[in-house]
């Protein structure tokens, strides 16, 4: 099935009580045993499994082209589960430009447990190869990378890693399974903060890990999910499965709006630089078309001509764009990323990250234009 069809039907949950088209929500903590002590429907306790969680995991695995998937209460919980599969002394290689909290998780929480972590420019294949150590067990890629939207060559990194029996995990949050499928490019693990595009309405937290194939690592993640209690509740699973059904249509519109605005902003007198991989002028454009042939996401990063104070004034003048952390919802958001990341951030002070929503593109343009000119 094509993505539009698969997104709707992969999370189908048959209602055996009323034959409803919309799936029920199984808000139960436990399930009844039969007389012989077995569980006739395959569920014992909702921390172990739940029908709503099962269909969400099945749908995500199918959309990403993986064999198994596991969902969690947040994106960071999903990242944490992968890192917890590693042993003391193991090394993970992470990008220098990427989601700030993922690196801090590895450094501050996993570091004292013995995990070794280092960062490298993932756009430089020679640097990636040089940064590998004998104890490297995982290369963690984020592409497009937050917040500068730089791209890494997934296929090339996988070839480097697999020649050394190293696994590759890809944070695919900014594109969703609709625009990019890292497993098809060789990745072993895909992670999503389902809070973002998959949920799509800024009303549910979640994370997911999808494995190319069932393995010792996937079994370990499953045990972490159950034994650490990092499971997602049935209602949130229901909401995320519902979000999957409209994901192909939403991603198409997010990407179309973003490309139009990025093109106009690139020629705006008040803009120093536009970071958007779908622009032909972007140095990663050829790679973007190769890895994301159906669109390059709804995320844009812009650098205002001027200093950090000027960028903050632009953000404050915006009316349709709301100032808030997160991305991927139907509404457009703006964030001054450096102030969110803290004193150790390397993000330029004049940079604003835009999550382009599903409003009419002309209304969004008028809002951006007046804010830039008026600041």
XYZ file of C-alpha atoms in Angstrom:
375
model
C 0.000 0.000 0.000
C 1.056 3.573 -0.602
C 1.785 5.819 2.381
C -1.582 7.610 2.292
C -3.454 4.293 2.451
C -1.073 2.651 4.891
C -1.290 5.576 7.324
C -5.048 5.084 7.604
C -5.284 1.306 7.664
C -2.123 0.267 9.535
C -3.631 1.332 12.865
C -7.025 -0.278 12.325
C -8.318 -1.831 15.541
C -11.378 -4.035 15.178
C -14.092 -3.333 17.738
C -15.615 -6.671 18.709
C -18.338 -5.163 20.892
C -20.093 -2.572 18.717
C -18.297 -2.759 15.345
C -17.413 0.928 15.540
C -15.294 2.411 12.751
C -13.324 4.614 15.128
C -11.257 2.400 17.435
C -12.103 2.245 21.143
C -9.687 3.393 23.818
C -8.756 0.613 26.218
C -8.428 2.540 29.477
C -7.726 -0.543 31.520
C -4.726 -1.431 33.610
C -5.288 -5.179 33.614
C -6.911 -7.949 31.564
C -8.928 -11.009 32.529
C -7.424 -14.478 32.583
C -9.191 -17.559 31.339
C -9.855 -20.556 33.592
C -6.555 -22.195 32.679
C -4.635 -19.038 33.656
C -3.819 -17.936 30.127
C -4.666 -14.604 28.528
C -6.978 -15.334 25.566
C -6.520 -11.892 23.962
C -2.763 -11.782 24.523
C -2.759 -8.974 27.108
C -1.953 -9.288 30.806
C -1.223 -5.790 32.137
C -1.081 -2.415 30.378
C 2.534 -1.785 31.294
C 3.387 -4.890 29.278
C 0.958 -4.386 26.386
C -2.298 -2.712 25.459
C -4.368 -2.881 22.253
C -3.975 0.851 21.563
C -0.214 0.656 22.018
C 0.037 -2.437 19.853
C -1.666 -0.843 16.842
C 0.371 2.355 17.156
C 3.621 0.394 17.248
C 2.508 -1.735 14.295
C 1.575 1.349 12.263
C 4.861 3.130 12.948
C 6.889 0.041 12.049
C 5.042 -0.334 8.760
C 5.380 3.333 7.786
C 9.124 3.296 8.512
C 9.703 -0.087 6.872
C 10.889 -1.685 10.113
C 10.074 -4.991 11.750
C 9.305 -3.860 15.308
C 8.561 -0.587 17.077
C 8.226 0.556 20.674
C 6.517 3.697 21.938
C 7.316 5.753 25.014
C 5.987 8.674 27.012
C 8.314 11.192 25.305
C 10.987 11.467 22.647
C 13.733 11.635 25.258
C 12.393 8.478 26.909
C 12.765 6.768 23.529
C 16.360 8.013 23.132
C 17.094 6.961 26.707
C 15.837 3.433 26.045
C 18.278 3.045 23.143
C 21.196 4.382 25.178
C 20.317 2.053 28.059
C 20.991 -0.892 25.741
C 24.668 0.016 25.871
C 27.129 -1.131 28.521
C 29.528 0.792 30.719
C 32.550 1.684 28.593
C 30.656 1.649 25.307
C 30.947 4.717 23.110
C 28.226 6.575 21.189
C 29.089 9.118 18.513
C 26.661 12.048 18.322
C 26.356 15.129 16.073
C 27.772 18.518 17.029
C 24.592 20.099 15.657
C 21.462 18.387 16.887
C 18.816 18.246 19.565
C 20.462 19.753 22.630
C 18.665 17.548 25.166
C 19.704 14.272 23.491
C 23.370 15.115 23.988
C 22.794 16.329 27.555
C 20.994 13.058 28.309
C 24.018 11.075 27.149
C 26.496 13.361 28.890
C 24.800 14.162 32.208
C 22.687 11.074 32.899
C 24.351 8.224 31.038
C 27.893 9.530 31.438
C 28.106 8.820 35.181
C 26.881 5.282 34.423
C 29.916 4.744 32.208
C 28.645 5.617 28.733
C 31.283 7.390 26.667
C 29.984 10.074 24.325
C 31.651 12.398 21.844
C 30.415 14.742 19.157
C 31.441 15.108 15.528
C 30.337 17.056 12.489
C 28.095 14.444 10.845
C 28.190 16.316 7.539
C 31.915 15.487 7.261
C 32.263 11.778 6.456
C 36.021 11.802 6.976
C 35.523 13.318 10.429
C 32.918 10.681 11.272
C 35.301 7.900 10.282
C 38.168 9.456 12.248
C 36.024 9.844 15.389
C 35.169 6.141 15.607
C 36.832 4.308 18.490
C 37.314 0.576 19.130
C 34.553 0.796 21.754
C 32.091 2.657 19.495
C 28.825 0.711 19.380
C 26.399 3.305 18.017
C 26.458 6.307 15.698
C 23.513 8.589 16.448
C 22.525 10.703 13.450
C 20.034 13.546 13.328
C 19.027 14.741 9.884
C 17.776 17.345 9.286
C 19.555 18.477 12.428
C 17.961 20.793 14.937
C 18.103 23.787 14.715
C 20.227 24.622 11.616
C 18.599 21.924 9.444
C 21.938 20.616 8.229
C 21.854 17.208 6.536
C 23.932 14.091 7.010
C 24.331 11.405 4.377
C 22.568 8.465 6.038
C 23.575 5.896 3.428
C 27.256 6.859 3.506
C 27.406 6.892 7.330
C 25.750 3.459 7.435
C 28.399 2.050 5.101
C 31.164 3.419 7.325
C 29.504 2.070 10.480
C 28.485 -1.349 9.213
C 31.992 -2.061 7.934
C 32.985 -1.912 11.612
C 29.900 -3.694 13.037
C 28.551 -0.441 14.481
C 24.834 0.279 14.551
C 23.337 3.497 13.185
C 20.370 5.231 14.774
C 18.636 8.169 13.099
C 16.479 10.817 14.754
C 13.862 11.236 12.032
C 11.604 13.634 13.953
C 11.840 16.645 11.640
C 10.704 14.764 8.542
C 8.348 12.033 9.832
C 8.075 8.621 8.128
C 6.327 10.295 5.194
C 9.263 12.350 3.908
C 12.271 10.239 4.899
C 12.808 6.557 5.666
C 16.299 5.987 7.118
C 15.869 2.204 7.207
C 15.661 2.188 3.404
C 18.990 4.031 3.419
C 20.637 1.455 5.677
C 19.867 2.619 9.236
C 19.285 0.044 11.956
C 17.228 2.206 14.322
C 14.877 5.138 13.772
C 13.667 7.435 16.539
C 10.759 9.866 16.533
C 9.567 12.406 19.032
C 5.956 11.596 18.161
C 4.996 14.757 20.043
C 5.842 16.648 16.872
C 4.536 15.846 13.377
C 3.082 12.424 14.140
C 0.800 13.816 16.851
C 0.479 16.992 14.833
C -1.808 18.981 17.134
C 0.453 19.980 20.060
C -1.655 18.026 22.523
C 0.204 14.789 23.282
C 3.742 13.816 24.322
C 5.345 10.714 22.922
C 8.369 8.989 21.466
C 9.041 5.906 19.384
C 11.914 3.646 18.385
C 11.655 1.515 15.244
C 14.100 -1.293 14.457
C 14.953 -2.526 10.996
C 14.704 -6.066 12.322
C 14.094 -7.866 15.580
C 17.417 -8.294 17.369
C 19.081 -8.429 20.746
C 18.963 -4.615 20.790
C 15.230 -4.509 20.079
C 14.564 -7.105 22.775
C 16.618 -5.033 25.193
C 14.580 -1.911 24.358
C 11.393 -3.899 24.924
C 12.642 -4.933 28.366
C 13.568 -1.330 29.171
C 10.070 -0.265 28.103
C 8.438 -2.801 30.439
C 10.818 -2.902 33.400
C 11.545 0.831 33.552
C 7.833 1.566 33.201
C 8.484 3.923 30.303
C 5.305 2.963 28.480
C 2.794 5.287 26.860
C -0.766 5.411 28.163
C -3.635 4.095 25.991
C -5.275 7.470 25.389
C -2.050 9.023 24.104
C -1.505 5.971 21.882
C -5.005 6.438 20.504
C -4.349 10.126 19.765
C -1.041 9.378 18.043
C -2.583 6.592 15.954
C -5.269 9.062 14.923
C -2.542 11.557 14.017
C -0.928 8.998 11.726
C -4.063 8.879 9.588
C -3.691 12.478 8.395
C 0.118 12.594 8.503
C 0.723 12.289 4.723
C -1.669 15.138 3.951
C -0.313 17.361 6.714
C 3.319 16.802 5.739
C 2.531 17.715 2.160
C 1.062 21.056 3.238
C 3.721 21.768 5.877
C 6.426 21.238 3.269
C 4.686 23.266 0.579
C 4.158 26.242 2.898
C 7.729 26.047 4.192
C 9.288 25.961 0.737
C 7.246 28.967 -0.390
C 8.168 31.003 2.682
C 11.827 29.981 2.584
C 12.028 31.084 -1.057
C 10.575 34.500 -0.227
C 12.622 34.956 2.941
C 15.834 34.188 1.062
C 15.278 37.373 -0.944
C 14.159 39.555 1.971
C 16.364 42.544 2.741
C 16.064 41.952 6.489
C 17.304 38.357 6.402
C 20.972 37.405 6.656
C 20.557 33.707 5.878
C 17.816 31.107 5.419
C 18.473 27.507 6.426
C 16.131 25.224 4.502
C 17.346 22.102 2.678
C 14.660 22.400 -0.003
C 16.175 25.586 -1.428
C 18.324 25.032 -4.559
C 20.870 27.429 -3.046
C 21.304 25.233 0.029
C 24.619 23.335 0.010
C 22.753 20.156 0.988
C 20.098 20.486 -1.727
C 21.192 17.449 -3.784
C 21.302 15.286 -0.654
C 17.908 16.637 0.433
C 16.305 15.599 -2.844
C 17.930 12.167 -2.593
C 16.933 11.476 1.032
C 13.658 13.441 1.121
C 12.273 13.303 -2.424
C 8.678 14.077 -1.367
C 9.354 17.256 0.594
C 11.860 18.752 3.020
C 9.732 19.300 6.135
C 7.976 22.320 7.576
C 10.955 23.636 9.543
C 12.877 26.781 8.595
C 15.706 28.503 10.451
C 16.354 32.154 9.662
C 19.123 34.482 10.752
C 17.992 38.069 11.086
C 20.271 40.872 9.864
C 21.352 42.254 13.191
C 22.120 41.001 16.667
C 20.310 38.789 19.160
C 18.200 41.678 20.428
C 16.966 42.333 16.884
C 15.990 38.688 16.469
C 14.071 38.782 19.746
C 12.211 41.913 18.585
C 11.182 40.142 15.383
C 9.842 37.209 17.401
C 7.948 39.574 19.708
C 6.285 41.361 16.789
C 4.912 38.215 15.194
C 1.168 37.785 15.635
C 0.205 34.519 13.931
C 3.439 32.795 14.896
C 3.233 31.981 18.585
C 6.419 31.894 20.672
C 6.664 28.381 22.034
C 8.968 25.401 22.239
C 8.187 22.366 20.067
C 7.200 21.988 16.434
C 5.080 20.010 14.016
C 1.616 21.227 15.026
C -1.049 22.694 12.792
C -0.245 26.155 14.167
C 2.929 28.073 13.296
C 5.490 28.597 16.054
C 8.631 30.678 16.447
C 11.451 30.061 18.881
C 14.637 31.939 19.716
C 16.610 28.745 20.041
C 19.794 30.016 21.711
C 17.921 31.341 24.758
C 16.151 27.981 25.107
C 19.334 25.932 24.881
C 21.194 27.876 27.542
C 24.701 29.291 28.024
C 26.495 26.361 26.398
C 24.577 26.692 23.152
C 26.484 27.208 19.910
C 23.359 28.331 18.022
C 23.740 31.862 16.538
C 22.063 34.541 18.619
C 20.304 36.067 15.618
C 18.647 32.767 14.646
C 14.922 32.085 14.874
C 13.499 28.624 14.320
C 10.149 28.558 12.544
C 7.719 25.661 12.620
C 5.490 26.344 9.637
C 1.902 25.326 10.253
C -1.130 24.823 8.059
C -2.438 28.386 7.959
C -2.771 30.090 4.586
C 0.723 30.824 3.306
C -0.105 34.454 2.427
C -1.217 35.177 5.993
C 2.017 33.708 7.306
C 4.076 35.743 4.842
C 2.352 38.984 5.775
C 3.015 38.274 9.450
C 6.705 37.517 8.885
C 7.197 40.525 6.617
C 5.662 43.042 9.018
C 7.659 41.651 11.958
C 10.993 41.794 10.123
C 10.406 45.279 8.724
C 9.064 46.645 11.996
C 11.811 45.338 14.260
